[in-house]
């Protein structure tokens, strides 16, 4: 079940990152430590968790699926806080692919991952496909929230798409 991440390699988490990256208890997705994934133990990249938040926003019933719906909103808020203040995506269309320990990197002493005990961090920027996923997620998730926030997301997304910095499908 997608909404509850049943039978998925990633899990909904509320701990595991430093407070400078995320508020204690805030929802995000992670790969469980020891799972059969290269970056086990780390938080997933923005686009990966935003894609899940998008699916939840599109198909979830806010009442019946309240926990997933709330988590999706928290995930979107994490991205907004890091990348899109007040819902305004960066005008240059550039933002980081990853966040948290995966951005900063870790050492063997940090004991983050079994499969990747040392990692220098990924400071790369999100590709156009990943940025498009991020923007589509924000549009879907903010539709039910603050009208001003949603308007800012829609307008900044349209401006980036018009300049070729997001795929045109984002305007659907």
PDB file of C-alpha atoms in Angstrom:
ATOM      1  CA  UNK A   1       0.000   0.000   0.000  1.00  0.00           C
ATOM      2  CA  UNK A   2       1.628   3.213  -1.206  1.00  0.00           C
ATOM      3  CA  UNK A   3      -0.061   5.484   1.316  1.00  0.00           C
ATOM      4  CA  UNK A   4       1.396   3.554   4.233  1.00  0.00           C
ATOM      5  CA  UNK A   5       4.604   2.540   2.434  1.00  0.00           C
ATOM      6  CA  UNK A   6       3.835  -1.142   2.970  1.00  0.00           C
ATOM      7  CA  UNK A   7       6.270  -3.380   1.086  1.00  0.00           C
ATOM      8  CA  UNK A   8       8.429  -0.375   0.183  1.00  0.00           C
ATOM      9  CA  UNK A   9      12.135  -0.138   0.862  1.00  0.00           C
ATOM     10  CA  UNK A  10      11.726   3.368   2.258  1.00  0.00           C
ATOM     11  CA  UNK A  11       9.962   4.096   5.520  1.00  0.00           C
ATOM     12  CA  UNK A  12       8.275   7.056   7.131  1.00  0.00           C
ATOM     13  CA  UNK A  13      10.565   8.354   9.863  1.00  0.00           C
ATOM     14  CA  UNK A  14      10.456  11.052  12.516  1.00  0.00           C
ATOM     15  CA  UNK A  15      14.057  10.877  13.687  1.00  0.00           C
ATOM     16  CA  UNK A  16      17.520  10.270  12.316  1.00  0.00           C
ATOM     17  CA  UNK A  17      18.596  13.715  11.106  1.00  0.00           C
ATOM     18  CA  UNK A  18      20.295  16.600  12.856  1.00  0.00           C
ATOM     19  CA  UNK A  19      18.050  19.402  14.170  1.00  0.00           C
ATOM     20  CA  UNK A  20      19.711  21.939  11.878  1.00  0.00           C
ATOM     21  CA  UNK A  21      18.092  20.030   8.997  1.00  0.00           C
ATOM     22  CA  UNK A  22      14.701  19.100  10.395  1.00  0.00           C
ATOM     23  CA  UNK A  23      12.506  19.806  13.387  1.00  0.00           C
ATOM     24  CA  UNK A  24      12.459  16.949  15.895  1.00  0.00           C
ATOM     25  CA  UNK A  25       9.572  14.636  15.109  1.00  0.00           C
ATOM     26  CA  UNK A  26       8.969  15.994  11.596  1.00  0.00           C
ATOM     27  CA  UNK A  27       8.058  13.403   8.968  1.00  0.00           C
ATOM     28  CA  UNK A  28      10.489  12.405   6.234  1.00  0.00           C
ATOM     29  CA  UNK A  29      11.379   9.244   4.335  1.00  0.00           C
ATOM     30  CA  UNK A  30      14.468   7.095   4.984  1.00  0.00           C
ATOM     31  CA  UNK A  31      16.028   3.878   3.862  1.00  0.00           C
ATOM     32  CA  UNK A  32      16.286   1.654   6.941  1.00  0.00           C
ATOM     33  CA  UNK A  33      19.800   0.940   8.133  1.00  0.00           C
ATOM     34  CA  UNK A  34      20.802  -2.493   6.927  1.00  0.00           C
ATOM     35  CA  UNK A  35      18.306  -2.538   4.056  1.00  0.00           C
ATOM     36  CA  UNK A  36      19.480  -3.709   0.657  1.00  0.00           C
ATOM     37  CA  UNK A  37      20.151  -0.256  -0.675  1.00  0.00           C
ATOM     38  CA  UNK A  38      23.402   1.560  -1.280  1.00  0.00           C
ATOM     39  CA  UNK A  39      22.519   4.464   1.028  1.00  0.00           C
ATOM     40  CA  UNK A  40      20.818   2.454   3.768  1.00  0.00           C
ATOM     41  CA  UNK A  41      20.348   4.476   6.947  1.00  0.00           C
ATOM     42  CA  UNK A  42      20.004   7.807   5.179  1.00  0.00           C
ATOM     43  CA  UNK A  43      17.134  10.095   4.357  1.00  0.00           C
ATOM     44  CA  UNK A  44      15.933   9.900   0.770  1.00  0.00           C
ATOM     45  CA  UNK A  45      16.524  12.843  -1.614  1.00  0.00           C
ATOM     46  CA  UNK A  46      13.952  15.630  -1.870  1.00  0.00           C
ATOM     47  CA  UNK A  47      12.382  14.390  -5.094  1.00  0.00           C
ATOM     48  CA  UNK A  48      12.016  10.858  -3.787  1.00  0.00           C
ATOM     49  CA  UNK A  49      10.017  11.858  -0.724  1.00  0.00           C
ATOM     50  CA  UNK A  50       8.199  14.623  -2.583  1.00  0.00           C
ATOM     51  CA  UNK A  51       7.019  12.049  -5.123  1.00  0.00           C
ATOM     52  CA  UNK A  52       5.452  10.056  -2.299  1.00  0.00           C
ATOM     53  CA  UNK A  53       3.871  13.235  -0.886  1.00  0.00           C
ATOM     54  CA  UNK A  54       2.465  13.961  -4.362  1.00  0.00           C
ATOM     55  CA  UNK A  55       0.853  10.514  -4.572  1.00  0.00           C
ATOM     56  CA  UNK A  56      -0.662  10.951  -1.124  1.00  0.00           C
ATOM     57  CA  UNK A  57      -2.000  14.423  -1.968  1.00  0.00           C
ATOM     58  CA  UNK A  58      -3.603  13.145  -5.155  1.00  0.00           C
ATOM     59  CA  UNK A  59      -5.193   9.913  -3.892  1.00  0.00           C
ATOM     60  CA  UNK A  60      -5.528  10.096  -0.104  1.00  0.00           C
ATOM     61  CA  UNK A  61      -8.703  10.913   1.725  1.00  0.00           C
ATOM     62  CA  UNK A  62      -7.672  13.584   4.272  1.00  0.00           C
ATOM     63  CA  UNK A  63      -9.973  12.007   6.873  1.00  0.00           C
ATOM     64  CA  UNK A  64      -9.567   8.278   6.233  1.00  0.00           C
ATOM     65  CA  UNK A  65      -5.843   8.558   5.500  1.00  0.00           C
ATOM     66  CA  UNK A  66      -5.125  11.324   8.003  1.00  0.00           C
ATOM     67  CA  UNK A  67      -1.711  10.061   9.165  1.00  0.00           C
ATOM     68  CA  UNK A  68      -0.311   9.730   5.630  1.00  0.00           C
ATOM     69  CA  UNK A  69      -1.885  13.014   4.612  1.00  0.00           C
ATOM     70  CA  UNK A  70      -0.335  14.808   7.602  1.00  0.00           C
ATOM     71  CA  UNK A  71       3.071  13.242   6.871  1.00  0.00           C
ATOM     72  CA  UNK A  72       2.877  14.345   3.228  1.00  0.00           C
ATOM     73  CA  UNK A  73       2.195  17.912   4.339  1.00  0.00           C
ATOM     74  CA  UNK A  74       5.153  17.780   6.740  1.00  0.00           C
ATOM     75  CA  UNK A  75       7.411  16.511   3.962  1.00  0.00           C
ATOM     76  CA  UNK A  76       6.287  19.351   1.706  1.00  0.00           C
ATOM     77  CA  UNK A  77       6.901  21.804   4.554  1.00  0.00           C
ATOM     78  CA  UNK A  78      10.441  20.473   4.961  1.00  0.00           C
ATOM     79  CA  UNK A  79      11.122  21.176   1.289  1.00  0.00           C
ATOM     80  CA  UNK A  80       9.482  24.609   1.474  1.00  0.00           C
ATOM     81  CA  UNK A  81      11.584  25.490   4.497  1.00  0.00           C
ATOM     82  CA  UNK A  82      14.821  24.470   2.786  1.00  0.00           C
ATOM     83  CA  UNK A  83      14.161  25.485  -0.811  1.00  0.00           C
ATOM     84  CA  UNK A  84      10.986  27.501  -1.372  1.00  0.00           C
ATOM     85  CA  UNK A  85      10.325  30.119   1.321  1.00  0.00           C
ATOM     86  CA  UNK A  86       6.676  31.189   1.241  1.00  0.00           C
ATOM     87  CA  UNK A  87       6.194  28.734  -1.630  1.00  0.00           C
ATOM     88  CA  UNK A  88       8.504  30.605  -4.006  1.00  0.00           C
ATOM     89  CA  UNK A  89      10.838  28.235  -5.812  1.00  0.00           C
ATOM     90  CA  UNK A  90      14.281  29.738  -6.535  1.00  0.00           C
ATOM     91  CA  UNK A  91      14.132  32.091  -9.527  1.00  0.00           C
ATOM     92  CA  UNK A  92      17.252  30.526 -11.033  1.00  0.00           C
ATOM     93  CA  UNK A  93      15.639  27.079 -10.880  1.00  0.00           C
ATOM     94  CA  UNK A  94      18.561  25.641  -8.929  1.00  0.00           C
ATOM     95  CA  UNK A  95      18.326  23.721  -5.679  1.00  0.00           C
ATOM     96  CA  UNK A  96      20.038  20.838  -3.973  1.00  0.00           C
ATOM     97  CA  UNK A  97      19.228  17.258  -4.848  1.00  0.00           C
ATOM     98  CA  UNK A  98      19.759  15.994  -1.315  1.00  0.00           C
ATOM     99  CA  UNK A  99      19.539  17.232   2.247  1.00  0.00           C
ATOM    100  CA  UNK A 100      20.534  16.132   5.764  1.00  0.00           C
ATOM    101  CA  UNK A 101      23.351  13.698   6.429  1.00  0.00           C
ATOM    102  CA  UNK A 102      23.371  12.626   2.785  1.00  0.00           C
ATOM    103  CA  UNK A 103      24.181  16.226   1.852  1.00  0.00           C
ATOM    104  CA  UNK A 104      26.704  16.724   4.657  1.00  0.00           C
ATOM    105  CA  UNK A 105      28.309  13.296   4.476  1.00  0.00           C
ATOM    106  CA  UNK A 106      29.226  10.892   7.245  1.00  0.00           C
ATOM    107  CA  UNK A 107      32.139   8.924   8.608  1.00  0.00           C
ATOM    108  CA  UNK A 108      32.410   5.377   9.887  1.00  0.00           C
ATOM    109  CA  UNK A 109      32.216   6.775  13.446  1.00  0.00           C
ATOM    110  CA  UNK A 110      28.783   8.291  12.716  1.00  0.00           C
ATOM    111  CA  UNK A 111      27.464   4.745  12.152  1.00  0.00           C
ATOM    112  CA  UNK A 112      24.840   5.880   9.641  1.00  0.00           C
ATOM    113  CA  UNK A 113      25.018   3.099   7.069  1.00  0.00           C
ATOM    114  CA  UNK A 114      26.064  -0.539   6.897  1.00  0.00           C
ATOM    115  CA  UNK A 115      26.384  -0.558   3.102  1.00  0.00           C
ATOM    116  CA  UNK A 116      28.098   2.820   2.796  1.00  0.00           C
ATOM    117  CA  UNK A 117      29.982   3.305   6.087  1.00  0.00           C
ATOM    118  CA  UNK A 118      31.708   6.448   4.812  1.00  0.00           C
ATOM    119  CA  UNK A 119      30.224   9.003   2.464  1.00  0.00           C
ATOM    120  CA  UNK A 120      31.536  12.474   1.547  1.00  0.00           C
ATOM    121  CA  UNK A 121      28.048  13.875   0.926  1.00  0.00           C
ATOM    122  CA  UNK A 122      26.217  14.840  -2.220  1.00  0.00           C
ATOM    123  CA  UNK A 123      26.231  18.577  -2.909  1.00  0.00           C
ATOM    124  CA  UNK A 124      24.880  18.117  -6.434  1.00  0.00           C
ATOM    125  CA  UNK A 125      21.970  20.097  -7.770  1.00  0.00           C
ATOM    126  CA  UNK A 126      18.644  18.564  -8.728  1.00  0.00           C
ATOM    127  CA  UNK A 127      18.212  17.709 -12.406  1.00  0.00           C
ATOM    128  CA  UNK A 128      15.229  19.066 -14.323  1.00  0.00           C
ATOM    129  CA  UNK A 129      13.276  15.821 -13.877  1.00  0.00           C
ATOM    130  CA  UNK A 130      13.773  15.912 -10.106  1.00  0.00           C
ATOM    131  CA  UNK A 131      12.905  19.620  -9.932  1.00  0.00           C
ATOM    132  CA  UNK A 132       9.715  18.929 -11.871  1.00  0.00           C
ATOM    133  CA  UNK A 133       8.727  16.214  -9.384  1.00  0.00           C
ATOM    134  CA  UNK A 134       9.404  18.617  -6.508  1.00  0.00           C
ATOM    135  CA  UNK A 135       7.266  21.352  -8.075  1.00  0.00           C
ATOM    136  CA  UNK A 136       4.387  19.004  -8.935  1.00  0.00           C
ATOM    137  CA  UNK A 137       4.395  17.738  -5.382  1.00  0.00           C
ATOM    138  CA  UNK A 138       4.237  21.243  -3.937  1.00  0.00           C
ATOM    139  CA  UNK A 139       1.347  22.161  -6.219  1.00  0.00           C
ATOM    140  CA  UNK A 140      -0.617  19.072  -5.171  1.00  0.00           C
ATOM    141  CA  UNK A 141       0.148  19.247  -1.458  1.00  0.00           C
ATOM    142  CA  UNK A 142      -0.376  23.002  -1.030  1.00  0.00           C
ATOM    143  CA  UNK A 143      -3.707  22.910  -2.856  1.00  0.00           C
ATOM    144  CA  UNK A 144      -5.395  22.108   0.475  1.00  0.00           C
ATOM    145  CA  UNK A 145      -3.492  24.681   2.536  1.00  0.00           C
ATOM    146  CA  UNK A 146      -2.901  28.409   2.525  1.00  0.00           C
ATOM    147  CA  UNK A 147      -4.226  30.037  -0.669  1.00  0.00           C
ATOM    148  CA  UNK A 148      -1.274  32.468  -0.730  1.00  0.00           C
ATOM    149  CA  UNK A 149       1.284  29.672  -0.346  1.00  0.00           C
ATOM    150  CA  UNK A 150      -0.397  27.682  -3.124  1.00  0.00           C
ATOM    151  CA  UNK A 151      -0.534  30.746  -5.380  1.00  0.00           C
ATOM    152  CA  UNK A 152       3.191  31.371  -4.863  1.00  0.00           C
ATOM    153  CA  UNK A 153       3.993  27.740  -5.677  1.00  0.00           C
ATOM    154  CA  UNK A 154       1.869  27.819  -8.839  1.00  0.00           C
ATOM    155  CA  UNK A 155       3.279  31.158 -10.025  1.00  0.00           C
ATOM    156  CA  UNK A 156       6.915  30.303  -9.364  1.00  0.00           C
ATOM    157  CA  UNK A 157       6.469  26.892 -10.983  1.00  0.00           C
ATOM    158  CA  UNK A 158       4.895  28.434 -14.090  1.00  0.00           C
ATOM    159  CA  UNK A 159       7.717  30.976 -14.351  1.00  0.00           C
ATOM    160  CA  UNK A 160      10.373  28.250 -14.173  1.00  0.00           C
ATOM    161  CA  UNK A 161       8.538  26.095 -16.728  1.00  0.00           C
ATOM    162  CA  UNK A 162       8.202  29.072 -19.087  1.00  0.00           C
ATOM    163  CA  UNK A 163      11.997  29.479 -18.963  1.00  0.00           C
ATOM    164  CA  UNK A 164      12.602  25.770 -19.614  1.00  0.00           C
ATOM    165  CA  UNK A 165      13.832  25.079 -16.082  1.00  0.00           C
ATOM    166  CA  UNK A 166      11.018  22.595 -15.367  1.00  0.00           C
ATOM    167  CA  UNK A 167       9.340  20.176 -17.766  1.00  0.00           C
ATOM    168  CA  UNK A 168       6.111  21.602 -19.284  1.00  0.00           C
ATOM    169  CA  UNK A 169       4.024  18.772 -17.816  1.00  0.00           C
ATOM    170  CA  UNK A 170       4.278  20.581 -14.488  1.00  0.00           C
ATOM    171  CA  UNK A 171       1.602  23.014 -15.727  1.00  0.00           C
ATOM    172  CA  UNK A 172      -1.085  20.322 -16.030  1.00  0.00           C
TER     173      UNK A 172
END
